[in-house]
């Protein structure tokens, strides 16, 4: 019975997002966001025994309900003052709507709820929060462009996303700060090109799916668990950290491709100041991924020479390995196809 209800909620979650992105009025978009929110809350509470899950779902509900109420207020004000349900022609209204959408997506300076909510979720729910739940707000943000406000949000998202992850011991919080950093890049891509941020989002979702599947498979939530897994196959451990480096945007991997496209686009547009800041702050995120990878491979830790059971022989392994291959070798494959054509 529980599985059926979860499937129904998951379908309405998808339906809510589709209502928002296909809506032709702000009120319709708001309704889609509400359907999406009310479908995700029961999915978050899948483990009744875990108090952190209940706490996370409550925090998520309160922040999203607060954002929704302000968004509805701005929409009603728009309709009363201008008798108009889609065009924005008032700066205050624009800033109000953009702020609520940035709060819903978890971009800085409205990011405070995001790492806290991620900390209490299971990996699959965390993946939904990092990827699918961002589609509707980002699509609405792309309709509502204020240059100065965008610039502040982009720089703050990249700064907080890179510095926030430096002192973390929880992998879920690290992924949350990484997501905030990537959100800054998506907003940067959105400033110049509609197709570019969608491409970035698709690549980011693919990389997140690949690495979250891996963490979920081995039930890894904290760094010390990775140090203590003496049974883990070294090749699998290598795959986890190549995936992390790909997510950070290291050049030979697929994660570098969307950043490369954004860098090229910004160079063509002559926006070198914001480009320099973005690249420098992303190097910090790459530093904490590298630090984690280095310490896990180079430091001594206790290792059993018996009971060498491979935990990787389950039904998800083939899917997982396929996504790992795409994440690690995707850029090389794309380059080779391009050369042939």
Tab-separated table of C-alpha atoms in Angstrom:
chain	number	residue	atom	x	y	z
A	1	UNK	CA	0.000	0.000	0.000
A	2	UNK	CA	2.833	2.372	0.924
A	3	UNK	CA	4.506	1.758	-2.442
A	4	UNK	CA	1.278	2.621	-4.310
A	5	UNK	CA	0.843	5.887	-2.378
A	6	UNK	CA	4.506	6.801	-3.001
A	7	UNK	CA	4.031	6.201	-6.738
A	8	UNK	CA	0.912	8.407	-6.760
A	9	UNK	CA	2.753	11.205	-4.936
A	10	UNK	CA	5.698	10.885	-7.316
A	11	UNK	CA	3.373	11.206	-10.351
A	12	UNK	CA	1.700	14.313	-8.873
A	13	UNK	CA	5.172	15.723	-8.104
A	14	UNK	CA	6.036	15.459	-11.820
A	15	UNK	CA	2.594	16.781	-12.768
A	16	UNK	CA	3.051	19.870	-10.523
A	17	UNK	CA	6.320	20.770	-12.242
A	18	UNK	CA	4.771	20.287	-15.710
A	19	UNK	CA	1.812	22.526	-14.745
A	20	UNK	CA	4.248	25.273	-13.704
A	21	UNK	CA	6.462	25.187	-16.779
A	22	UNK	CA	3.525	24.994	-19.223
A	23	UNK	CA	1.417	27.648	-17.476
A	24	UNK	CA	0.642	30.912	-19.266
A	25	UNK	CA	-0.126	32.909	-16.106
A	26	UNK	CA	1.597	33.527	-12.766
A	27	UNK	CA	-1.395	32.138	-10.884
A	28	UNK	CA	-1.213	28.864	-12.835
A	29	UNK	CA	2.543	28.678	-12.160
A	30	UNK	CA	1.888	29.198	-8.426
A	31	UNK	CA	-0.685	26.378	-8.425
A	32	UNK	CA	1.838	24.037	-10.066
A	33	UNK	CA	4.451	24.903	-7.412
A	34	UNK	CA	1.920	24.137	-4.647
A	35	UNK	CA	0.983	20.743	-6.156
A	36	UNK	CA	4.696	19.987	-6.413
A	37	UNK	CA	5.341	20.984	-2.770
A	38	UNK	CA	2.407	19.016	-1.328
A	39	UNK	CA	3.448	15.901	-3.278
A	40	UNK	CA	7.061	16.048	-2.090
A	41	UNK	CA	6.296	16.328	1.663
A	42	UNK	CA	4.883	12.740	1.971
A	43	UNK	CA	7.798	11.405	-0.126
A	44	UNK	CA	10.249	13.025	2.308
A	45	UNK	CA	8.611	11.248	5.263
A	46	UNK	CA	9.294	7.746	3.971
A	47	UNK	CA	11.126	6.716	7.157
A	48	UNK	CA	8.847	7.309	10.140
A	49	UNK	CA	11.460	6.131	12.683
A	50	UNK	CA	14.005	8.768	11.674
A	51	UNK	CA	13.329	12.045	13.518
A	52	UNK	CA	15.713	13.970	11.231
A	53	UNK	CA	13.462	13.161	8.258
A	54	UNK	CA	10.414	14.653	9.983
A	55	UNK	CA	12.438	17.710	10.969
A	56	UNK	CA	13.668	18.155	7.385
A	57	UNK	CA	10.187	17.850	5.910
A	58	UNK	CA	8.869	20.438	8.403
A	59	UNK	CA	11.715	22.882	7.601
A	60	UNK	CA	11.130	22.346	3.881
A	61	UNK	CA	7.379	22.883	4.223
A	62	UNK	CA	7.756	26.096	6.270
A	63	UNK	CA	10.298	27.718	3.917
A	64	UNK	CA	8.404	26.732	0.771
A	65	UNK	CA	5.031	27.783	2.217
A	66	UNK	CA	6.562	31.147	3.218
A	67	UNK	CA	7.931	31.619	-0.331
A	68	UNK	CA	4.591	30.573	-1.848
A	69	UNK	CA	2.604	33.020	0.292
A	70	UNK	CA	4.865	35.949	-0.717
A	71	UNK	CA	4.699	34.840	-4.364
A	72	UNK	CA	0.889	34.734	-4.189
A	73	UNK	CA	0.870	38.193	-2.562
A	74	UNK	CA	3.048	39.563	-5.408
A	75	UNK	CA	0.808	37.928	-8.055
A	76	UNK	CA	-2.391	39.332	-6.491
A	77	UNK	CA	-0.756	42.777	-6.262
A	78	UNK	CA	0.175	42.485	-9.949
A	79	UNK	CA	-3.413	41.619	-10.871
A	80	UNK	CA	-4.963	44.393	-8.721
A	81	UNK	CA	-2.611	47.179	-9.746
A	82	UNK	CA	-2.179	46.434	-13.447
A	83	UNK	CA	-5.051	44.047	-14.261
A	84	UNK	CA	-2.434	41.801	-15.745
A	85	UNK	CA	-1.484	38.224	-14.960
A	86	UNK	CA	1.791	37.653	-16.728
A	87	UNK	CA	3.730	40.739	-17.835
A	88	UNK	CA	5.916	42.350	-15.193
A	89	UNK	CA	6.158	46.133	-15.351
A	90	UNK	CA	6.935	47.116	-11.776
A	91	UNK	CA	10.429	46.810	-10.315
A	92	UNK	CA	9.234	46.071	-6.748
A	93	UNK	CA	6.978	43.266	-7.961
A	94	UNK	CA	9.764	41.816	-10.089
A	95	UNK	CA	12.203	41.763	-7.145
A	96	UNK	CA	9.538	40.219	-4.875
A	97	UNK	CA	8.743	37.431	-7.350
A	98	UNK	CA	12.415	36.785	-8.156
A	99	UNK	CA	13.315	36.607	-4.430
A	100	UNK	CA	10.622	34.012	-3.723
A	101	UNK	CA	11.712	31.901	-6.703
A	102	UNK	CA	15.364	32.048	-5.594
A	103	UNK	CA	14.213	30.979	-2.108
A	104	UNK	CA	12.305	28.051	-3.617
A	105	UNK	CA	15.312	26.918	-5.653
A	106	UNK	CA	17.772	27.332	-2.750
A	107	UNK	CA	20.043	29.943	-4.356
A	108	UNK	CA	22.048	32.354	-2.167
A	109	UNK	CA	21.288	34.622	-0.306
A	110	UNK	CA	18.135	32.533	0.370
A	111	UNK	CA	19.968	29.231	0.738
A	112	UNK	CA	19.928	28.739	4.539
A	113	UNK	CA	17.270	26.010	4.569
A	114	UNK	CA	18.863	23.877	1.845
A	115	UNK	CA	21.842	22.144	3.595
A	116	UNK	CA	19.737	21.626	6.751
A	117	UNK	CA	16.923	19.937	4.819
A	118	UNK	CA	19.394	17.809	2.823
A	119	UNK	CA	21.004	16.565	6.048
A	120	UNK	CA	17.832	14.734	7.131
A	121	UNK	CA	16.827	13.173	3.806
A	122	UNK	CA	17.572	9.783	2.282
A	123	UNK	CA	19.829	9.878	-0.780
A	124	UNK	CA	16.992	9.372	-3.299
A	125	UNK	CA	14.904	12.208	-1.804
A	126	UNK	CA	18.046	14.350	-1.684
A	127	UNK	CA	18.566	13.689	-5.395
A	128	UNK	CA	14.978	14.774	-6.161
A	129	UNK	CA	15.523	17.951	-4.095
A	130	UNK	CA	18.824	18.748	-5.876
A	131	UNK	CA	17.528	18.130	-9.403
A	132	UNK	CA	13.793	17.822	-10.141
A	133	UNK	CA	12.640	20.344	-7.518
A	134	UNK	CA	14.777	23.047	-9.163
A	135	UNK	CA	13.206	22.790	-12.636
A	136	UNK	CA	10.002	24.801	-11.958
A	137	UNK	CA	11.590	27.717	-10.011
A	138	UNK	CA	14.465	28.002	-12.522
A	139	UNK	CA	12.049	28.055	-15.459
A	140	UNK	CA	10.091	30.889	-13.802
A	141	UNK	CA	13.323	32.749	-12.917
A	142	UNK	CA	14.272	32.679	-16.619
A	143	UNK	CA	11.087	34.699	-17.401
A	144	UNK	CA	11.971	37.340	-14.831
A	145	UNK	CA	15.382	38.884	-15.419
A	146	UNK	CA	16.896	41.707	-13.302
A	147	UNK	CA	20.602	42.123	-14.112
A	148	UNK	CA	21.903	43.572	-10.808
A	149	UNK	CA	19.875	41.200	-8.648
A	150	UNK	CA	21.058	38.248	-10.750
A	151	UNK	CA	24.692	39.328	-10.357
A	152	UNK	CA	24.417	39.516	-6.552
A	153	UNK	CA	22.730	36.106	-6.386
A	154	UNK	CA	25.281	34.479	-8.738
A	155	UNK	CA	28.344	35.766	-6.854
A	156	UNK	CA	26.842	34.895	-3.438
A	157	UNK	CA	25.756	31.404	-4.609
A	158	UNK	CA	29.247	30.622	-5.874
A	159	UNK	CA	30.914	32.087	-2.779
A	160	UNK	CA	28.678	30.289	-0.257
A	161	UNK	CA	28.637	27.063	-2.295
A	162	UNK	CA	32.442	26.952	-2.327
A	163	UNK	CA	33.251	28.195	1.194
A	164	UNK	CA	30.353	26.368	2.892
A	165	UNK	CA	31.619	22.964	1.782
A	166	UNK	CA	35.154	23.448	3.135
A	167	UNK	CA	34.418	22.513	6.732
A	168	UNK	CA	31.876	19.709	6.231
A	169	UNK	CA	32.019	16.140	7.503
A	170	UNK	CA	28.604	15.196	6.126
A	171	UNK	CA	28.494	14.108	2.476
A	172	UNK	CA	24.855	15.233	2.140
A	173	UNK	CA	25.715	18.771	3.277
A	174	UNK	CA	28.719	18.769	0.931
A	175	UNK	CA	26.401	17.840	-1.962
A	176	UNK	CA	23.991	20.610	-0.885
A	177	UNK	CA	26.729	23.282	-0.970
A	178	UNK	CA	27.939	21.868	-4.284
A	179	UNK	CA	24.364	22.226	-5.576
A	180	UNK	CA	24.273	25.903	-4.466
A	181	UNK	CA	27.532	26.494	-6.375
A	182	UNK	CA	26.131	24.821	-9.509
A	183	UNK	CA	22.961	26.888	-9.159
A	184	UNK	CA	25.145	29.994	-9.424
A	185	UNK	CA	26.551	28.653	-12.712
A	186	UNK	CA	23.017	27.904	-13.988
A	187	UNK	CA	21.902	31.477	-13.235
A	188	UNK	CA	25.050	32.731	-14.983
A	189	UNK	CA	24.215	30.596	-18.048
A	190	UNK	CA	20.604	31.845	-17.908
A	191	UNK	CA	21.743	35.479	-18.211
A	192	UNK	CA	23.024	34.899	-21.738
A	193	UNK	CA	21.326	31.893	-23.235
A	194	UNK	CA	18.093	29.977	-22.545
A	195	UNK	CA	19.399	26.713	-24.002
A	196	UNK	CA	22.694	26.928	-22.124
A	197	UNK	CA	21.236	26.696	-18.589
A	198	UNK	CA	19.049	23.749	-19.644
A	199	UNK	CA	22.123	21.941	-20.989
A	200	UNK	CA	23.994	22.716	-17.752
A	201	UNK	CA	21.054	21.476	-15.678
A	202	UNK	CA	20.824	18.195	-17.635
A	203	UNK	CA	24.566	17.525	-17.233
A	204	UNK	CA	24.430	18.397	-13.528
A	205	UNK	CA	21.432	16.076	-13.009
A	206	UNK	CA	23.245	13.223	-14.769
A	207	UNK	CA	26.383	13.648	-12.631
A	208	UNK	CA	24.352	13.970	-9.419
A	209	UNK	CA	22.356	10.849	-10.297
A	210	UNK	CA	25.565	8.917	-10.906
A	211	UNK	CA	27.214	9.850	-7.613
A	212	UNK	CA	24.070	9.711	-5.429
A	213	UNK	CA	23.341	6.194	-6.725
A	214	UNK	CA	26.832	5.217	-5.598
A	215	UNK	CA	26.450	6.749	-2.123
A	216	UNK	CA	22.989	5.184	-1.768
A	217	UNK	CA	24.331	1.780	-2.788
A	218	UNK	CA	26.944	1.751	-0.036
A	219	UNK	CA	24.831	3.751	2.479
A	220	UNK	CA	27.521	6.423	2.826
A	221	UNK	CA	26.515	9.594	4.687
A	222	UNK	CA	29.710	10.818	6.416
A	223	UNK	CA	33.383	10.998	5.448
A	224	UNK	CA	34.529	8.652	8.206
A	225	UNK	CA	32.315	5.915	6.732
A	226	UNK	CA	34.328	6.107	3.518
A	227	UNK	CA	37.587	5.859	5.516
A	228	UNK	CA	36.251	2.852	7.402
A	229	UNK	CA	34.993	0.837	4.466
A	230	UNK	CA	37.780	-1.694	4.414
A	231	UNK	CA	35.661	-4.126	2.384
A	232	UNK	CA	35.176	-1.722	-0.494
A	233	UNK	CA	36.781	-2.628	-3.764
A	234	UNK	CA	39.538	-0.054	-4.559
A	235	UNK	CA	38.178	0.284	-8.115
A	236	UNK	CA	34.745	1.246	-6.757
A	237	UNK	CA	36.404	3.744	-4.412
A	238	UNK	CA	38.274	5.178	-7.401
A	239	UNK	CA	34.988	5.471	-9.340
A	240	UNK	CA	33.353	7.411	-6.480
A	241	UNK	CA	36.127	9.981	-6.456
A	242	UNK	CA	36.458	10.303	-10.213
A	243	UNK	CA	32.727	11.064	-10.125
A	244	UNK	CA	33.292	13.695	-7.436
A	245	UNK	CA	36.021	15.331	-9.526
A	246	UNK	CA	33.708	15.242	-12.539
A	247	UNK	CA	31.016	17.011	-10.481
A	248	UNK	CA	33.615	19.611	-9.480
A	249	UNK	CA	34.354	20.280	-13.181
A	250	UNK	CA	37.855	18.868	-13.669
A	251	UNK	CA	38.733	18.988	-17.406
A	252	UNK	CA	38.978	15.424	-18.729
A	253	UNK	CA	35.556	14.521	-17.293
A	254	UNK	CA	32.003	15.265	-18.443
A	255	UNK	CA	31.427	17.793	-15.613
A	256	UNK	CA	33.816	20.189	-17.350
A	257	UNK	CA	31.691	20.370	-20.534
A	258	UNK	CA	28.792	22.586	-19.250
A	259	UNK	CA	31.286	24.904	-17.513
A	260	UNK	CA	33.331	25.045	-20.722
A	261	UNK	CA	30.211	26.086	-22.687
A	262	UNK	CA	29.360	28.805	-20.128
A	263	UNK	CA	32.979	30.074	-20.096
A	264	UNK	CA	33.026	30.235	-23.895
A	265	UNK	CA	29.681	32.052	-23.975
A	266	UNK	CA	30.790	34.611	-21.359
A	267	UNK	CA	34.090	35.187	-23.196
A	268	UNK	CA	32.171	35.881	-26.431
A	269	UNK	CA	29.909	38.313	-24.547
A	270	UNK	CA	32.958	40.060	-23.029
A	271	UNK	CA	31.848	39.463	-19.401
A	272	UNK	CA	35.335	38.719	-18.114
A	273	UNK	CA	34.906	40.089	-14.574
A	274	UNK	CA	32.098	37.708	-13.542
A	275	UNK	CA	33.844	34.878	-15.430
A	276	UNK	CA	37.084	35.334	-13.425
A	277	UNK	CA	35.170	35.359	-10.112
A	278	UNK	CA	33.192	32.234	-11.104
A	279	UNK	CA	36.261	30.221	-12.125
A	280	UNK	CA	38.222	31.216	-8.980
A	281	UNK	CA	35.346	30.277	-6.655
A	282	UNK	CA	34.756	26.973	-8.459
A	283	UNK	CA	38.423	26.096	-7.897
A	284	UNK	CA	37.662	26.133	-4.157
A	285	UNK	CA	34.933	23.482	-4.619
A	286	UNK	CA	37.397	21.424	-6.630
A	287	UNK	CA	39.899	21.817	-3.780
A	288	UNK	CA	37.629	20.190	-1.200
A	289	UNK	CA	36.793	17.326	-3.570
A	290	UNK	CA	40.504	16.818	-4.226
A	291	UNK	CA	41.305	17.009	-0.516
A	292	UNK	CA	38.708	14.333	0.228
A	293	UNK	CA	39.918	12.076	-2.620
A	294	UNK	CA	43.573	12.523	-1.664
A	295	UNK	CA	43.037	11.726	2.020
A	296	UNK	CA	40.999	8.610	1.269
A	297	UNK	CA	43.587	7.193	-1.114
A	298	UNK	CA	46.814	8.338	0.547
A	299	UNK	CA	46.255	8.083	4.308
A	300	UNK	CA	46.775	4.831	6.169
A	301	UNK	CA	43.709	3.192	7.632
A	302	UNK	CA	42.908	-0.212	9.037
A	303	UNK	CA	42.138	-2.834	6.427
A	304	UNK	CA	41.027	-6.422	6.957
A	305	UNK	CA	42.690	-9.087	4.877
A	306	UNK	CA	39.772	-11.473	5.409
A	307	UNK	CA	36.054	-11.432	4.584
A	308	UNK	CA	36.765	-9.699	1.289
A	309	UNK	CA	33.141	-9.726	0.272
A	310	UNK	CA	32.241	-7.503	-2.651
A	311	UNK	CA	29.138	-5.420	-1.770
A	312	UNK	CA	28.726	-4.359	-5.349
A	313	UNK	CA	26.962	-7.402	-6.773
A	314	UNK	CA	23.403	-6.167	-6.649
A	315	UNK	CA	20.814	-5.296	-9.282
A	316	UNK	CA	21.789	-1.586	-9.368
A	317	UNK	CA	25.443	-2.243	-10.195
A	318	UNK	CA	25.071	-2.333	-14.000
A	319	UNK	CA	23.031	0.914	-14.066
A	320	UNK	CA	25.509	2.492	-11.683
A	321	UNK	CA	28.542	1.488	-13.730
A	322	UNK	CA	26.904	2.746	-16.932
A	323	UNK	CA	26.325	6.211	-15.390
A	324	UNK	CA	29.854	6.207	-13.963
A	325	UNK	CA	31.237	5.494	-17.423
A	326	UNK	CA	29.195	8.362	-18.937
A	327	UNK	CA	30.267	10.725	-16.127
A	328	UNK	CA	33.970	9.893	-16.424
A	329	UNK	CA	34.403	9.314	-20.184
A	330	UNK	CA	31.509	11.419	-21.567
A	331	UNK	CA	33.614	14.420	-22.632
A	332	UNK	CA	36.171	12.227	-24.436
A	333	UNK	CA	33.343	10.387	-26.241
A	334	UNK	CA	31.684	13.658	-27.318
A	335	UNK	CA	35.053	14.983	-28.515
A	336	UNK	CA	35.731	11.802	-30.557
A	337	UNK	CA	32.232	11.880	-32.148
A	338	UNK	CA	32.769	15.562	-33.013
A	339	UNK	CA	36.162	14.777	-34.591
A	340	UNK	CA	34.689	11.934	-36.685
A	341	UNK	CA	31.783	14.055	-37.911
